[in-house]
């Protein structure tokens, strides 16, 4: 064999023995058609397409390679809209979803129909959104949209189904108060404290006294006001936009709901009123008996942040990531958030604390940044002071390295979550429902990159002007008063006022 060098400096050997032609491997083979390579327009690939139908319903889709798609209907309806009704309707509707409809005799029939297309269904409600979703093969799109339309607009709401739902709700309420992890309960309590008796402060879970009040007539009255096309989005991921629009026209355009014509004039348009305050659940007289679970006191302190429609939402998201935190038992390196402030300043220094975690809840008209911590009941006062100090220190100038780390971690989390089809579906649906458009991941990453230390300082200073919201659960014998917590958050160093006792 002889060696020649191509124009790119790559050595190519030509085999000259009998039976093989003397052809260079760097040149196209004679007689072979020129290959055509697939090219994807990057803009086309990540663009979210949106169409508004004649009745006001929005259809939004994002194509994604694969055999399966996730399609669903999102409704601008949740527990925050229950001002004029007994609380718990959204909770009931979540449990009643995908039960018998005009087309399907039972939940089993729906599940069997989806099974033919390898599909599953789910319904989730939050404080401001109800989401009906189905994941199935792309081939079954027509069946899926037909089924979704039936489940949302034509539910039978039979007496036996409502009775079963009452049982399910009672069980869930019982389970909620007995869970070893009280995060859900504390989230309920902090919202009730922050927005006392209004909008997002209304209970997300049906209160015990409302379980018997909710019936078919009441559900129909609620659905008539909130389940109208202008308050809905049909979102899909993994399908062609034109196909989804065609199915929407077929099954969602001229469909009369089972409760009759919509009356969107009865919609509650209240704006969230942040009040601040405290909600306590004192369990000092409750004994858990011989149990391996330590008896802990849980405290959550929150301050008003901003809505997800405001520019400050991104700096607050970075701040939340910078605070981070988690449980006292955790393994892993920097990627697990072990360098966040609540690990470095709290969990690493105070071995007696079991948990310190930051959360950010954001809605269309308000937001809440809070820190949850848990410790032995005897150390509650010290734990509260550590939290108030952390809030005050947020207003200091953030270090360059910790800020960059938080921004990188936030971008990484955003991009990793958006690898999942159901997450893309929820992102598309929620953004289009709230704003009528969608910010793409690369746009959000650019906004995150532009956050500076002065942005963090500015949003924190503004946040510290609001009254605190406090949720306290467990043995609260050593719990400082709300006025003392408020005073600590108004001070320069975050220290609680001194208490002088005659007898210790």
Coordinates of C-alpha atoms in Angstrom, one line a residue:
X1 CA 0.0 0.0 0.0
X2 CA 1.1 3.5 -0.7
X3 CA 0.4 6.5 1.5
X4 CA -0.8 10.0 0.3
X5 CA -1.8 13.0 2.3
X6 CA -5.2 14.7 1.7
X7 CA -5.7 18.5 1.8
X8 CA -6.7 18.2 5.5
X9 CA -3.4 16.5 6.3
X10 CA -5.0 13.1 6.9
X11 CA -3.0 10.1 5.8
X12 CA -4.9 7.9 3.4
X13 CA -3.6 4.5 2.3
X14 CA -4.3 3.2 -1.2
X15 CA -4.4 -0.6 -1.6
X16 CA -2.7 -1.4 -4.8
X17 CA -2.8 -5.2 -4.7
X18 CA -4.8 -7.0 -7.4
X19 CA -8.6 -6.8 -7.3
X20 CA -8.8 -3.4 -5.6
X21 CA -9.0 -0.1 -7.5
X22 CA -6.5 2.7 -6.7
X23 CA -9.1 5.1 -5.1
X24 CA -8.5 7.7 -2.4
X25 CA -10.9 7.4 0.5
X26 CA -11.1 11.2 0.8
X27 CA -12.8 11.5 -2.6
X28 CA -16.5 10.6 -3.3
X29 CA -16.9 7.1 -4.7
X30 CA -17.7 7.1 -8.5
X31 CA -21.2 6.0 -9.4
X32 CA -22.6 6.6 -5.8
X33 CA -25.3 9.3 -5.4
X34 CA -24.2 12.4 -3.5
X35 CA -25.5 12.0 0.2
X36 CA -28.3 14.4 1.3
X37 CA -27.9 15.3 5.0
X38 CA -30.9 16.2 7.2
X39 CA -30.8 19.8 8.4
X40 CA -33.0 21.1 11.2
X41 CA -33.6 24.8 11.5
X42 CA -32.8 25.5 15.1
X43 CA -35.5 28.2 15.4
X44 CA -38.1 25.8 14.0
X45 CA -37.0 23.0 16.4
X46 CA -37.6 24.9 19.6
X47 CA -40.4 27.3 18.6
X48 CA -43.7 27.0 20.4
X49 CA -46.6 27.5 18.0
X50 CA -49.8 29.0 19.3
X51 CA -53.2 29.3 17.6
X52 CA -56.4 30.9 19.1
X53 CA -59.7 29.3 18.0
X54 CA -62.9 31.3 17.3
X55 CA -64.3 30.5 20.7
X56 CA -61.2 31.8 22.5
X57 CA -59.5 28.5 23.3
X58 CA -55.7 28.6 22.8
X59 CA -53.9 25.7 21.2
X60 CA -50.2 25.5 21.9
X61 CA -47.7 22.9 20.8
X62 CA -44.0 22.1 20.8
X63 CA -42.7 19.4 18.5
X64 CA -40.3 16.8 19.9
X65 CA -38.9 13.7 18.3
X66 CA -40.4 10.4 19.5
X67 CA -43.2 8.0 19.2
X68 CA -45.1 9.4 22.2
X69 CA -46.8 12.7 22.9
X70 CA -48.2 14.5 26.0
X71 CA -51.4 16.4 25.4
X72 CA -53.6 18.1 27.9
X73 CA -56.1 20.8 28.8
X74 CA -55.1 23.5 31.3
X75 CA -57.8 25.6 32.9
X76 CA -57.3 28.9 34.7
X77 CA -59.1 27.5 37.8
X78 CA -57.9 26.5 41.3
X79 CA -58.5 27.0 45.0
X80 CA -57.8 30.7 44.7
X81 CA -61.1 31.1 42.8
X82 CA -63.3 29.6 45.5
X83 CA -64.1 32.9 47.3
X84 CA -67.9 32.6 46.6
X85 CA -68.0 28.9 47.1
X86 CA -67.2 26.4 49.9
X87 CA -63.5 25.7 49.8
X88 CA -62.5 22.3 48.3
X89 CA -64.2 22.3 44.9
X90 CA -60.9 22.2 43.0
X91 CA -59.8 19.3 45.3
X92 CA -63.0 17.5 44.5
X93 CA -62.7 18.1 40.7
X94 CA -59.1 16.7 40.8
X95 CA -60.3 13.5 42.4
X96 CA -63.4 13.2 40.0
X97 CA -61.3 13.7 36.8
X98 CA -61.4 11.0 34.2
X99 CA -64.5 9.3 35.8
X100 CA -67.6 8.4 33.7
X101 CA -68.5 10.9 30.9
X102 CA -71.1 11.1 28.2
X103 CA -69.0 8.8 25.9
X104 CA -67.4 6.5 28.5
X105 CA -69.4 4.6 31.1
X106 CA -66.6 4.4 33.8
X107 CA -63.1 5.2 34.6
X108 CA -62.1 1.7 33.6
X109 CA -63.4 2.3 30.1
X110 CA -61.3 5.4 29.8
X111 CA -58.2 3.5 31.0
X112 CA -58.8 0.6 28.6
X113 CA -59.2 3.1 25.7
X114 CA -55.9 4.7 26.6
X115 CA -54.2 1.4 27.1
X116 CA -54.7 0.6 23.4
X117 CA -52.5 3.6 22.6
X118 CA -50.0 2.8 25.5
X119 CA -51.4 5.8 27.3
X120 CA -51.8 7.1 30.9
X121 CA -53.9 10.0 32.3
X122 CA -53.6 12.3 35.3
X123 CA -55.2 15.4 36.7
X124 CA -53.5 17.9 39.1
X125 CA -54.8 21.1 40.6
X126 CA -52.8 23.9 42.2
X127 CA -53.9 27.2 43.7
X128 CA -54.4 28.8 40.2
X129 CA -54.5 26.0 37.6
X130 CA -56.2 22.7 36.9
X131 CA -54.4 20.4 34.5
X132 CA -55.8 17.3 32.7
X133 CA -53.0 15.5 30.9
X134 CA -52.6 12.3 28.8
X135 CA -49.4 10.7 27.5
X136 CA -49.9 8.3 24.7
X137 CA -48.7 7.2 21.2
X138 CA -48.7 9.9 18.6
X139 CA -51.0 7.7 16.4
X140 CA -53.8 8.0 19.0
X141 CA -53.9 11.8 19.0
X142 CA -57.5 11.9 17.7
X143 CA -58.7 9.5 20.5
X144 CA -56.8 11.4 23.1
X145 CA -58.2 14.9 22.3
X146 CA -61.7 13.4 22.0
X147 CA -61.3 11.8 25.5
X148 CA -59.9 15.0 27.0
X149 CA -62.8 17.0 25.6
X150 CA -65.2 14.5 27.1
X151 CA -63.5 14.3 30.5
X152 CA -63.3 18.1 30.9
X153 CA -66.7 19.2 29.3
X154 CA -69.0 16.2 29.7
X155 CA -68.4 14.5 33.1
X156 CA -71.4 12.7 34.5
X157 CA -70.6 13.4 38.2
X158 CA -72.7 10.5 39.4
X159 CA -73.8 10.4 43.0
X160 CA -71.8 7.3 43.7
X161 CA -68.7 8.9 42.2
X162 CA -69.1 12.0 44.4
X163 CA -69.6 9.7 47.5
X164 CA -66.3 7.9 46.6
X165 CA -64.6 11.2 46.2
X166 CA -65.8 12.3 49.7
X167 CA -64.1 9.1 51.1
X168 CA -60.9 9.8 49.1
X169 CA -60.8 13.4 50.3
X170 CA -61.4 12.4 54.0
X171 CA -58.6 9.8 53.7
X172 CA -56.2 12.4 52.2
X173 CA -57.0 14.9 55.0
X174 CA -56.3 12.3 57.6
X175 CA -53.0 11.3 55.8
X176 CA -51.9 14.9 55.6
X177 CA -51.9 15.5 59.4
X178 CA -50.1 12.1 60.0
X179 CA -47.3 12.4 57.5
X180 CA -43.8 12.4 59.0
X181 CA -42.8 15.0 56.4
X182 CA -45.0 18.1 57.2
X183 CA -43.9 20.1 54.1
X184 CA -47.4 20.0 52.5
X185 CA -49.1 21.0 55.7
X186 CA -46.6 23.8 56.4
X187 CA -47.1 25.2 52.8
X188 CA -50.8 25.3 53.4
X189 CA -50.2 27.1 56.8
X190 CA -47.7 29.7 55.4
X191 CA -50.2 30.6 52.6
X192 CA -53.0 30.9 55.1
X193 CA -50.8 33.2 57.2
X194 CA -49.5 35.3 54.3
X195 CA -52.8 35.9 52.5
X196 CA -55.3 35.6 55.3
X197 CA -58.7 34.6 53.9
X198 CA -58.1 35.7 50.3
X199 CA -57.1 34.2 46.9
X200 CA -53.9 32.1 47.3
X201 CA -54.5 32.0 51.1
X202 CA -57.7 29.9 50.7
X203 CA -57.2 26.2 51.5
X204 CA -55.9 24.0 48.6
X205 CA -57.2 20.9 50.4
X206 CA -60.9 20.6 51.1
X207 CA -61.6 21.5 54.7
X208 CA -63.5 18.8 56.7
X209 CA -66.6 21.0 57.1
X210 CA -66.9 21.4 53.3
X211 CA -66.8 17.6 52.4
X212 CA -70.6 17.1 52.8
X213 CA -71.5 20.5 51.3
X214 CA -70.1 19.8 47.9
X215 CA -72.5 18.2 45.5
X216 CA -73.3 18.0 41.7
X217 CA -75.3 21.2 41.7
X218 CA -72.5 23.2 43.3
X219 CA -69.9 21.7 41.1
X220 CA -72.0 22.6 38.0
X221 CA -72.3 26.2 39.2
X222 CA -68.5 26.4 39.6
X223 CA -67.8 24.8 36.3
X224 CA -70.2 27.1 34.5
X225 CA -68.2 30.1 35.6
X226 CA -64.6 28.8 35.2
X227 CA -64.6 26.1 32.6
X228 CA -65.1 28.3 29.6
X229 CA -62.9 28.2 26.4
X230 CA -61.3 31.7 27.0
X231 CA -59.8 30.3 30.3
X232 CA -58.4 27.1 28.7
X233 CA -55.3 26.0 26.8
X234 CA -55.0 22.8 24.8
X235 CA -51.2 22.1 25.0
X236 CA -49.3 19.3 23.3
X237 CA -45.7 18.2 23.1
X238 CA -44.4 15.7 20.5
X239 CA -47.0 16.4 17.8
X240 CA -47.4 18.5 14.7
X241 CA -49.2 21.8 15.4
X242 CA -51.6 21.5 12.4
X243 CA -52.7 18.0 13.7
X244 CA -53.5 19.3 17.1
X245 CA -55.4 22.4 15.8
X246 CA -57.5 20.1 13.6
X247 CA -58.4 17.9 16.6
X248 CA -59.2 20.9 18.7
X249 CA -61.6 22.2 16.0
X250 CA -63.2 18.8 15.8
X251 CA -63.7 18.2 19.5
X252 CA -63.5 21.5 21.3
X253 CA -64.9 24.2 19.1
X254 CA -68.7 23.8 19.0
X255 CA -69.1 21.6 22.0
X256 CA -71.8 22.4 24.6
X257 CA -70.7 21.5 28.1
X258 CA -73.0 19.3 30.2
X259 CA -73.6 22.2 32.6
X260 CA -75.0 24.4 29.8
X261 CA -73.7 27.8 28.5
X262 CA -70.7 29.3 30.3
X263 CA -71.1 32.4 32.5
X264 CA -67.6 33.9 32.7
X265 CA -69.1 37.1 34.2
X266 CA -69.2 35.3 37.6
X267 CA -65.4 34.8 37.6
X268 CA -63.7 36.1 40.7
X269 CA -61.0 38.5 39.6
X270 CA -59.7 39.4 43.1
X271 CA -56.0 40.4 43.3
X272 CA -54.0 38.7 46.1
X273 CA -53.7 40.8 49.2
X274 CA -50.6 40.1 51.2
X275 CA -51.4 40.4 54.9
X276 CA -48.6 38.6 56.8
X277 CA -49.3 37.0 60.1
X278 CA -48.9 33.7 62.0
X279 CA -50.6 30.3 61.9
X280 CA -49.7 28.0 64.8
X281 CA -50.5 24.3 65.3
X282 CA -49.3 23.6 68.8
X283 CA -48.7 19.9 69.5
X284 CA -47.0 20.2 72.8
X285 CA -49.6 18.1 74.5
X286 CA -49.6 15.4 71.8
X287 CA -47.4 12.3 72.4
X288 CA -46.3 10.3 69.4
X289 CA -45.6 7.3 71.8
X290 CA -42.6 5.0 71.3
X291 CA -41.6 6.0 67.8
X292 CA -38.2 6.1 66.0
X293 CA -39.1 9.5 64.5
X294 CA -37.7 12.4 66.5
X295 CA -40.2 14.8 67.9
X296 CA -39.4 18.0 66.0
X297 CA -40.8 21.5 65.8
X298 CA -41.1 22.9 62.3
X299 CA -41.0 26.6 61.6
X300 CA -41.5 28.3 58.2
X301 CA -40.9 32.1 57.8
X302 CA -41.8 33.8 54.6
X303 CA -41.8 37.3 53.1
X304 CA -43.6 38.7 50.0
X305 CA -41.6 38.4 46.8
X306 CA -43.1 39.1 43.4
X307 CA -45.3 37.6 40.7
X308 CA -43.9 35.5 37.9
X309 CA -44.9 38.2 35.4
X310 CA -42.5 40.8 36.9
X311 CA -38.9 41.3 35.8
X312 CA -37.8 40.7 39.4
X313 CA -39.0 37.1 39.2
X314 CA -35.6 35.9 37.8
X315 CA -33.5 37.6 40.5
X316 CA -35.8 36.0 43.2
X317 CA -35.3 32.6 41.5
X318 CA -31.5 33.1 41.7
X319 CA -31.7 34.2 45.3
X320 CA -33.8 31.1 46.2
X321 CA -31.2 28.9 44.5
X322 CA -28.4 30.7 46.4
X323 CA -30.1 30.0 49.7
X324 CA -30.8 26.4 48.7
X325 CA -30.5 24.1 51.7
X326 CA -32.0 20.7 52.4
X327 CA -31.9 18.0 55.1
X328 CA -29.0 17.5 57.6
X329 CA -28.3 14.1 56.1
X330 CA -27.3 14.4 52.5
X331 CA -24.5 13.1 50.3
X332 CA -22.9 14.5 47.2
X333 CA -20.8 17.3 46.0
X334 CA -21.3 20.8 44.7
X335 CA -24.0 19.8 42.2
X336 CA -26.2 18.7 45.1
X337 CA -26.3 22.3 46.5
X338 CA -23.9 21.6 49.4
X339 CA -22.3 25.1 48.8
X340 CA -25.6 27.0 49.2
X341 CA -25.9 29.4 52.1
X342 CA -28.3 27.3 54.2
X343 CA -25.8 24.4 54.1
X344 CA -22.7 26.5 54.7
X345 CA -24.1 29.0 57.3
X346 CA -26.8 26.8 59.0
X347 CA -26.6 23.1 58.7
X348 CA -22.8 22.8 58.7
X349 CA -22.5 25.1 61.8
X350 CA -25.5 24.0 63.8
X351 CA -25.4 20.2 64.1
X352 CA -28.7 20.1 66.0
X353 CA -30.8 21.4 63.1
X354 CA -32.5 18.7 61.0
X355 CA -33.5 20.8 58.1
X356 CA -33.2 24.2 56.5
X357 CA -34.6 24.7 53.0
X358 CA -35.6 27.7 50.9
X359 CA -38.8 27.7 48.8
X360 CA -40.2 30.3 46.3
X361 CA -43.9 30.2 45.5
X362 CA -44.9 32.5 42.6
X363 CA -48.3 33.4 41.2
X364 CA -49.7 35.8 38.6
X365 CA -50.1 38.7 41.1
X366 CA -47.9 37.9 44.1
X367 CA -45.1 35.6 45.4
X368 CA -43.7 34.2 48.6
X369 CA -40.1 33.4 49.5
X370 CA -39.8 31.3 52.6
X371 CA -37.4 29.2 54.6
X372 CA -38.4 26.0 56.4
X373 CA -36.4 24.7 59.3
X374 CA -36.8 22.0 61.9
X375 CA -35.1 21.2 65.2
X376 CA -35.7 19.8 68.7
X377 CA -38.5 21.8 70.5
X378 CA -36.0 23.0 73.2
X379 CA -34.0 24.9 70.5
X380 CA -36.8 26.6 68.7
X381 CA -35.9 30.2 69.8
X382 CA -32.3 29.8 68.6
X383 CA -33.5 28.2 65.3
X384 CA -35.9 31.2 64.6
X385 CA -33.0 33.6 65.3
X386 CA -30.8 31.8 62.9
X387 CA -33.5 32.1 60.2
X388 CA -34.1 35.8 60.8
X389 CA -30.3 36.4 60.6
X390 CA -30.2 34.6 57.2
X391 CA -33.0 36.8 55.9
X392 CA -31.1 40.0 57.0
X393 CA -27.9 38.7 55.5
X394 CA -29.6 38.2 52.1
X395 CA -29.5 42.0 51.8
X396 CA -25.7 42.1 51.9
X397 CA -23.6 42.0 48.7
X398 CA -23.5 38.5 47.3
X399 CA -20.1 37.0 46.6
X400 CA -19.1 36.7 42.9
X401 CA -18.5 33.0 43.1
X402 CA -21.6 32.1 45.1
X403 CA -23.7 34.2 42.6
X404 CA -22.2 32.5 39.6
X405 CA -22.7 29.1 41.2
X406 CA -26.4 29.8 41.9
X407 CA -26.9 31.1 38.3
X408 CA -25.2 28.1 36.8
X409 CA -27.1 25.7 39.1
X410 CA -30.5 27.4 38.2
X411 CA -29.7 27.2 34.4
X412 CA -28.6 23.5 34.8
X413 CA -31.8 22.6 36.7
X414 CA -34.0 24.4 34.1
X415 CA -32.4 22.7 31.2
X416 CA -32.3 19.2 32.9
X417 CA -36.0 19.5 33.8
X418 CA -36.9 20.5 30.2
X419 CA -35.4 17.2 28.9
X420 CA -38.6 15.6 30.1
X421 CA -41.7 15.7 27.8
X422 CA -44.3 16.1 30.6
X423 CA -42.3 19.0 32.1
X424 CA -42.1 20.7 28.7
X425 CA -45.9 20.2 28.4
X426 CA -46.6 21.8 31.7
X427 CA -44.2 24.7 31.0
X428 CA -45.8 25.4 27.6
X429 CA -49.4 25.1 29.0
X430 CA -48.8 27.3 32.1
X431 CA -46.9 30.0 30.3
X432 CA -49.5 30.3 27.4
X433 CA -52.3 30.2 30.0
X434 CA -50.8 33.0 32.0
X435 CA -49.2 35.2 29.3
X436 CA -50.5 34.1 25.9
X437 CA -46.9 33.3 24.8
X438 CA -43.9 31.3 25.9
X439 CA -40.4 32.3 26.8
X440 CA -38.0 29.7 25.4
X441 CA -35.3 28.1 27.6
X442 CA -32.4 30.0 25.9
X443 CA -34.2 33.3 26.6
X444 CA -34.6 32.4 30.3
X445 CA -30.9 31.4 30.5
X446 CA -30.0 34.8 29.1
X447 CA -32.1 36.5 31.8
X448 CA -30.5 34.4 34.5
X449 CA -27.0 35.3 33.2
X450 CA -27.8 39.0 33.4
X451 CA -28.7 38.9 37.1
X452 CA -26.1 40.9 39.2
X453 CA -25.3 41.2 42.9
X454 CA -27.0 44.6 43.0
X455 CA -30.3 43.0 41.6
X456 CA -30.2 40.5 44.5
X457 CA -29.6 43.3 47.0
X458 CA -32.4 45.4 45.5
X459 CA -35.1 42.7 45.5
X460 CA -34.1 41.5 49.0
X461 CA -34.2 45.1 50.5
X462 CA -37.7 45.5 49.0
X463 CA -38.8 42.1 50.3
X464 CA -37.6 42.9 53.9
X465 CA -40.0 45.8 54.0
X466 CA -43.0 43.4 54.1
X467 CA -44.5 41.9 57.2
X468 CA -43.4 38.3 57.9
X469 CA -45.7 35.3 57.4
X470 CA -45.0 32.5 60.0
X471 CA -46.2 28.9 60.1
X472 CA -45.3 26.9 63.3
X473 CA -46.0 23.2 63.9
X474 CA -45.1 21.0 66.8
X475 CA -44.2 21.8 70.5
X476 CA -44.2 25.6 70.5
X477 CA -43.4 26.2 74.2
X478 CA -40.1 28.0 73.4
X479 CA -41.5 29.7 70.3
X480 CA -40.8 33.5 70.2
X481 CA -43.8 35.8 69.7
X482 CA -44.7 37.1 66.2
X483 CA -43.9 40.6 67.3
X484 CA -40.4 39.5 68.3
X485 CA -39.9 37.8 64.9
X486 CA -41.1 41.0 63.2
X487 CA -38.7 43.1 65.3
X488 CA -35.7 40.8 64.4
X489 CA -36.5 41.1 60.7
X490 CA -36.6 44.9 61.0
X491 CA -33.2 45.0 62.9
X492 CA -29.7 45.4 61.4
X493 CA -28.4 42.0 62.5
X494 CA -31.6 39.8 62.7
X495 CA -31.3 39.1 66.5
X496 CA -34.4 38.5 68.5
X497 CA -35.1 41.0 71.3
X498 CA -33.7 39.9 74.6
X499 CA -36.0 38.2 77.0
X500 CA -35.5 38.6 80.7
X501 CA -36.9 35.9 82.9
X502 CA -37.1 36.0 86.7
X503 CA -37.1 32.2 87.0
X504 CA -35.5 29.9 84.5

